[in-house]
Amino acid sequence: VPATARRGCKMSAADSILVVDDTPTNVKVLVEMLGREGYRVLVAREAESAIEQARYAKPLVILLDVMMPEMNCYQMLEQLKSDPRLRDIPVIVLTALDEIGSVVRCIELGAEDYLPKPFNAVLLKARLHASLQKKKLRDLEKAYLHQEMTLRQNEKLATLGKLSAGMAHELNNPAAAVQRGAAQLQAALDDLKQVHRLLANLGLSPDQMQALLALGRPAQESARKHSEPDDFSGSAAIARSDQEARVESWLEAKGVSRSWEFAPSL
């Protein structure tokens, strides 16, 4: 039987059941019953070999005899349930009628169910079916929880992306406004230098210069009044910057040169 078990393990473990029992008669009966149900049977006569086979084959169910040599069934259950790779495999305890106390302890340690000796084919089939159905439900629940966690994570990432885009917008608009303002200031300074050169070439008298400056002051005050926003809050400044950018783009589309110079006033 062990050789058949090993060959079955290599061929396919998708529909295998691991029997852990050191009594040849028990093993033979279970192999025949499980074989008629279409399962491949893996056999281990002691706990350490059973754990090694379980890690390799990932059986659907483990049938574990309560009375085991060396490592007892309690120790094996503790190892199975502490291993993330094995803890979800259902364990059905094989027990005699006078070992109910041991069955209770095994269930407390994580066993799924128990099967009394002598074995009954109908009861074995029912126990296997119930254990597999419970495992299927647990797997579906885990898959659902994992999917829900993934969806929540995606929602958080989407929200973070929107916040990042909003922050980038909030930062880029003032930066663009400062850049446009600096360009406008440079152009204004160039115009002012040009005007000063022209005035110097006219040879105006001091009285004429004073009169010219007096005419310029109302124009400066008017320009300053129209350029100052009513609301100095950050949101108003960003909104104004957005409006200037739209006007500037519209003027450029119409072929207006130096559109950045007219956009703020408009």
Tab-separated table of C-alpha atoms in Angstrom, residues 53-227:
chain	number	residue	atom	x	y	z
A	53	GLN	CA	3.377	13.861	2.689
A	54	ALA	CA	0.700	16.435	3.552
A	55	ARG	CA	3.064	19.303	2.706
A	56	TYR	CA	3.953	17.707	-0.608
A	57	ALA	CA	0.563	16.356	-1.737
A	58	LYS	CA	-1.949	18.802	-0.156
A	59	PRO	CA	-4.630	16.086	0.303
A	60	LEU	CA	-8.320	16.896	0.444
A	61	VAL	CA	-8.711	15.280	3.878
A	62	ILE	CA	-6.489	13.589	6.465
A	63	LEU	CA	-7.828	10.474	8.244
A	64	LEU	CA	-5.858	10.314	11.503
A	65	ASP	CA	-5.868	7.408	13.957
A	66	VAL	CA	-6.047	8.461	17.603
A	67	MET	CA	-3.567	5.775	18.702
A	68	MET	CA	-0.250	6.602	17.002
A	69	PRO	CA	3.324	5.538	17.902
A	70	GLU	CA	6.007	8.104	18.756
A	71	MET	CA	4.264	11.449	18.020
A	72	ASN	CA	0.630	11.105	19.177
A	73	CYS	CA	-2.388	12.497	17.355
A	74	TYR	CA	-2.556	15.582	19.625
A	75	GLN	CA	0.982	16.631	18.748
A	76	MET	CA	0.345	16.021	15.066
A	77	LEU	CA	-2.816	18.130	15.141
A	78	GLU	CA	-0.920	20.950	16.832
A	79	GLN	CA	1.731	20.828	14.096
A	80	LEU	CA	-0.859	20.727	11.315
A	81	LYS	CA	-2.825	23.680	12.658
A	82	SER	CA	0.305	25.751	13.301
A	83	ASP	CA	1.501	25.361	9.703
A	84	PRO	CA	-0.130	27.907	7.325
A	85	ARG	CA	0.253	25.435	4.446
A	86	LEU	CA	-1.636	22.668	6.251
A	87	ARG	CA	-4.037	24.285	8.710
A	88	ASP	CA	-6.950	24.356	6.243
A	89	ILE	CA	-6.843	20.614	5.476
A	90	PRO	CA	-9.769	18.919	7.281
A	91	VAL	CA	-8.768	16.180	9.746
A	92	ILE	CA	-11.131	13.306	10.577
A	93	VAL	CA	-10.096	11.291	13.637
A	94	LEU	CA	-10.301	7.481	13.520
A	95	THR	CA	-11.321	6.129	16.929
A	96	ALA	CA	-12.760	3.178	18.800
A	97	LEU	CA	-16.021	3.548	20.701
A	98	ASP	CA	-14.222	3.757	24.071
A	99	GLU	CA	-12.007	6.705	23.004
A	100	ILE	CA	-14.615	9.489	23.011
A	101	GLY	CA	-12.571	11.530	25.480
A	102	SER	CA	-9.670	11.557	23.029
A	103	VAL	CA	-12.040	12.563	20.216
A	104	VAL	CA	-13.219	15.586	22.204
A	105	ARG	CA	-9.646	16.734	22.781
A	106	CYS	CA	-8.804	16.244	19.095
A	107	ILE	CA	-11.791	18.371	18.053
A	108	GLU	CA	-10.689	21.058	20.511
A	109	LEU	CA	-7.287	20.997	18.794
A	110	GLY	CA	-8.849	21.526	15.357
A	111	ALA	CA	-10.088	18.154	14.097
A	112	GLU	CA	-13.102	18.464	11.801
A	113	ASP	CA	-14.941	15.228	12.695
A	114	TYR	CA	-14.444	11.637	13.827
A	115	LEU	CA	-15.080	8.190	12.362
A	116	PRO	CA	-15.726	5.252	14.721
A	117	LYS	CA	-14.265	1.775	14.273
A	118	PRO	CA	-15.172	-0.637	12.758
A	119	PHE	CA	-15.513	1.514	9.653
A	120	ASN	CA	-18.835	1.856	7.849
A	121	ALA	CA	-18.688	2.780	4.155
A	122	VAL	CA	-21.885	4.873	4.253
A	123	LEU	CA	-20.770	6.782	7.348
A	124	LEU	CA	-17.285	7.312	5.883
A	125	LYS	CA	-18.785	8.768	2.700
A	126	ALA	CA	-21.074	11.058	4.718
A	127	ARG	CA	-18.228	12.291	6.953
A	128	LEU	CA	-16.001	12.992	3.942
A	129	HIS	CA	-18.771	14.819	2.092
A	130	ALA	CA	-19.589	17.001	5.131
A	131	SER	CA	-15.918	17.874	5.739
A	132	LEU	CA	-15.319	18.746	2.090
A	133	GLN	CA	-18.440	20.913	1.967
A	134	LYS	CA	-17.320	22.826	5.069
A	135	LYS	CA	-13.864	23.313	3.545
A	136	LYS	CA	-15.420	24.545	0.306
A	137	LEU	CA	-17.500	27.094	2.213
A	138	ARG	CA	-14.447	28.250	4.165
A	139	ASP	CA	-12.462	28.605	0.940
A	140	LEU	CA	-15.267	30.653	-0.635
A	141	GLU	CA	-15.422	32.872	2.440
A	142	LYS	CA	-11.649	33.425	2.353
A	143	ALA	CA	-11.792	34.204	-1.367
A	144	TYR	CA	-14.637	36.676	-0.764
A	145	LEU	CA	-12.771	38.379	2.078
A	146	HIS	CA	-9.627	38.569	-0.040
A	147	GLN	CA	-11.588	40.082	-2.934
A	148	GLU	CA	-13.277	42.575	-0.616
A	149	MET	CA	-9.909	43.553	0.849
A	150	THR	CA	-8.518	43.994	-2.664
A	151	LEU	CA	-11.472	46.184	-3.658
A	152	ARG	CA	-11.049	48.332	-0.555
A	153	GLN	CA	-7.355	48.677	-1.270
A	154	ASN	CA	-8.120	49.707	-4.852
A	155	GLU	CA	-10.652	52.264	-3.599
A	156	LYS	CA	-8.049	53.696	-1.223
A	157	LEU	CA	-5.513	53.896	-4.051
A	158	ALA	CA	-8.078	55.590	-6.306
A	159	THR	CA	-8.867	58.129	-3.571
A	160	LEU	CA	-5.167	58.723	-3.025
A	161	GLY	CA	-4.739	59.246	-6.760
A	162	LYS	CA	-7.500	61.870	-6.791
A	163	LEU	CA	-5.967	63.643	-3.798
A	164	SER	CA	-2.552	63.604	-5.476
A	165	ALA	CA	-4.014	65.000	-8.690
A	166	GLY	CA	-5.811	67.697	-6.713
A	167	MET	CA	-2.639	68.633	-4.861
A	168	ALA	CA	-0.696	68.765	-8.110
A	169	HIS	CA	-3.372	71.056	-9.555
A	170	GLU	CA	-3.290	73.284	-6.470
A	171	LEU	CA	0.506	73.533	-6.680
A	172	ASN	CA	0.825	73.908	-10.448
A	173	ASN	CA	-1.683	76.754	-10.795
A	174	PRO	CA	0.070	79.178	-8.395
A	175	ALA	CA	3.422	78.230	-9.908
A	176	ALA	CA	2.116	78.939	-13.399
A	177	ALA	CA	0.636	82.247	-12.206
A	178	VAL	CA	3.974	83.262	-10.673
A	179	GLN	CA	5.771	82.349	-13.884
A	180	ARG	CA	3.358	84.391	-15.992
A	181	GLY	CA	3.593	87.268	-13.528
A	182	ALA	CA	7.384	87.241	-13.695
A	183	ALA	CA	7.276	87.285	-17.492
A	184	GLN	CA	4.804	90.184	-17.446
A	185	LEU	CA	6.960	92.084	-14.960
A	186	GLN	CA	10.041	91.597	-17.125
A	187	ALA	CA	8.166	92.882	-20.170
A	188	ALA	CA	6.853	95.859	-18.203
A	189	LEU	CA	10.360	96.715	-17.007
A	190	ASP	CA	11.642	96.543	-20.585
A	191	ASP	CA	8.823	98.862	-21.712
A	192	LEU	CA	9.616	101.240	-18.846
A	193	LYS	CA	13.288	101.403	-19.836
A	194	GLN	CA	12.298	102.109	-23.417
A	195	VAL	CA	9.946	104.883	-22.341
A	196	HIS	CA	12.624	106.430	-20.147
A	197	ARG	CA	15.035	106.459	-23.067
A	198	LEU	CA	12.448	108.113	-25.297
A	199	LEU	CA	11.648	110.745	-22.652
A	200	ALA	CA	15.333	111.483	-22.184
A	201	ASN	CA	15.682	112.115	-25.919
A	202	LEU	CA	12.768	114.592	-25.931
A	203	GLY	CA	14.622	117.075	-23.759
A	204	LEU	CA	11.571	117.946	-21.596
A	205	SER	CA	11.789	120.687	-18.969
A	206	PRO	CA	11.373	119.904	-15.237
A	207	ASP	CA	7.844	121.350	-15.276
A	208	GLN	CA	6.892	119.235	-18.250
A	209	MET	CA	8.260	116.104	-16.526
A	210	GLN	CA	6.257	116.873	-13.394
A	211	ALA	CA	3.099	117.350	-15.448
A	212	LEU	CA	3.746	114.061	-17.233
A	213	LEU	CA	4.234	112.219	-13.933
A	214	ALA	CA	1.041	113.771	-12.577
A	215	LEU	CA	-0.877	112.402	-15.571
A	216	GLY	CA	0.602	108.939	-14.995
A	217	ARG	CA	-0.415	108.612	-11.346
A	218	PRO	CA	-4.190	108.263	-11.967
A	219	ALA	CA	-3.472	105.653	-14.640
A	220	GLN	CA	-1.288	103.676	-12.198
A	221	GLU	CA	-3.923	103.853	-9.467
A	222	SER	CA	-6.614	102.681	-11.886
A	223	ALA	CA	-4.510	99.772	-13.095
A	224	ARG	CA	-3.690	98.768	-9.508
A	225	LYS	CA	-7.347	98.920	-8.518
A	226	HIS	CA	-8.437	96.605	-11.352
A	227	SER	CA	-5.584	94.163	-10.839
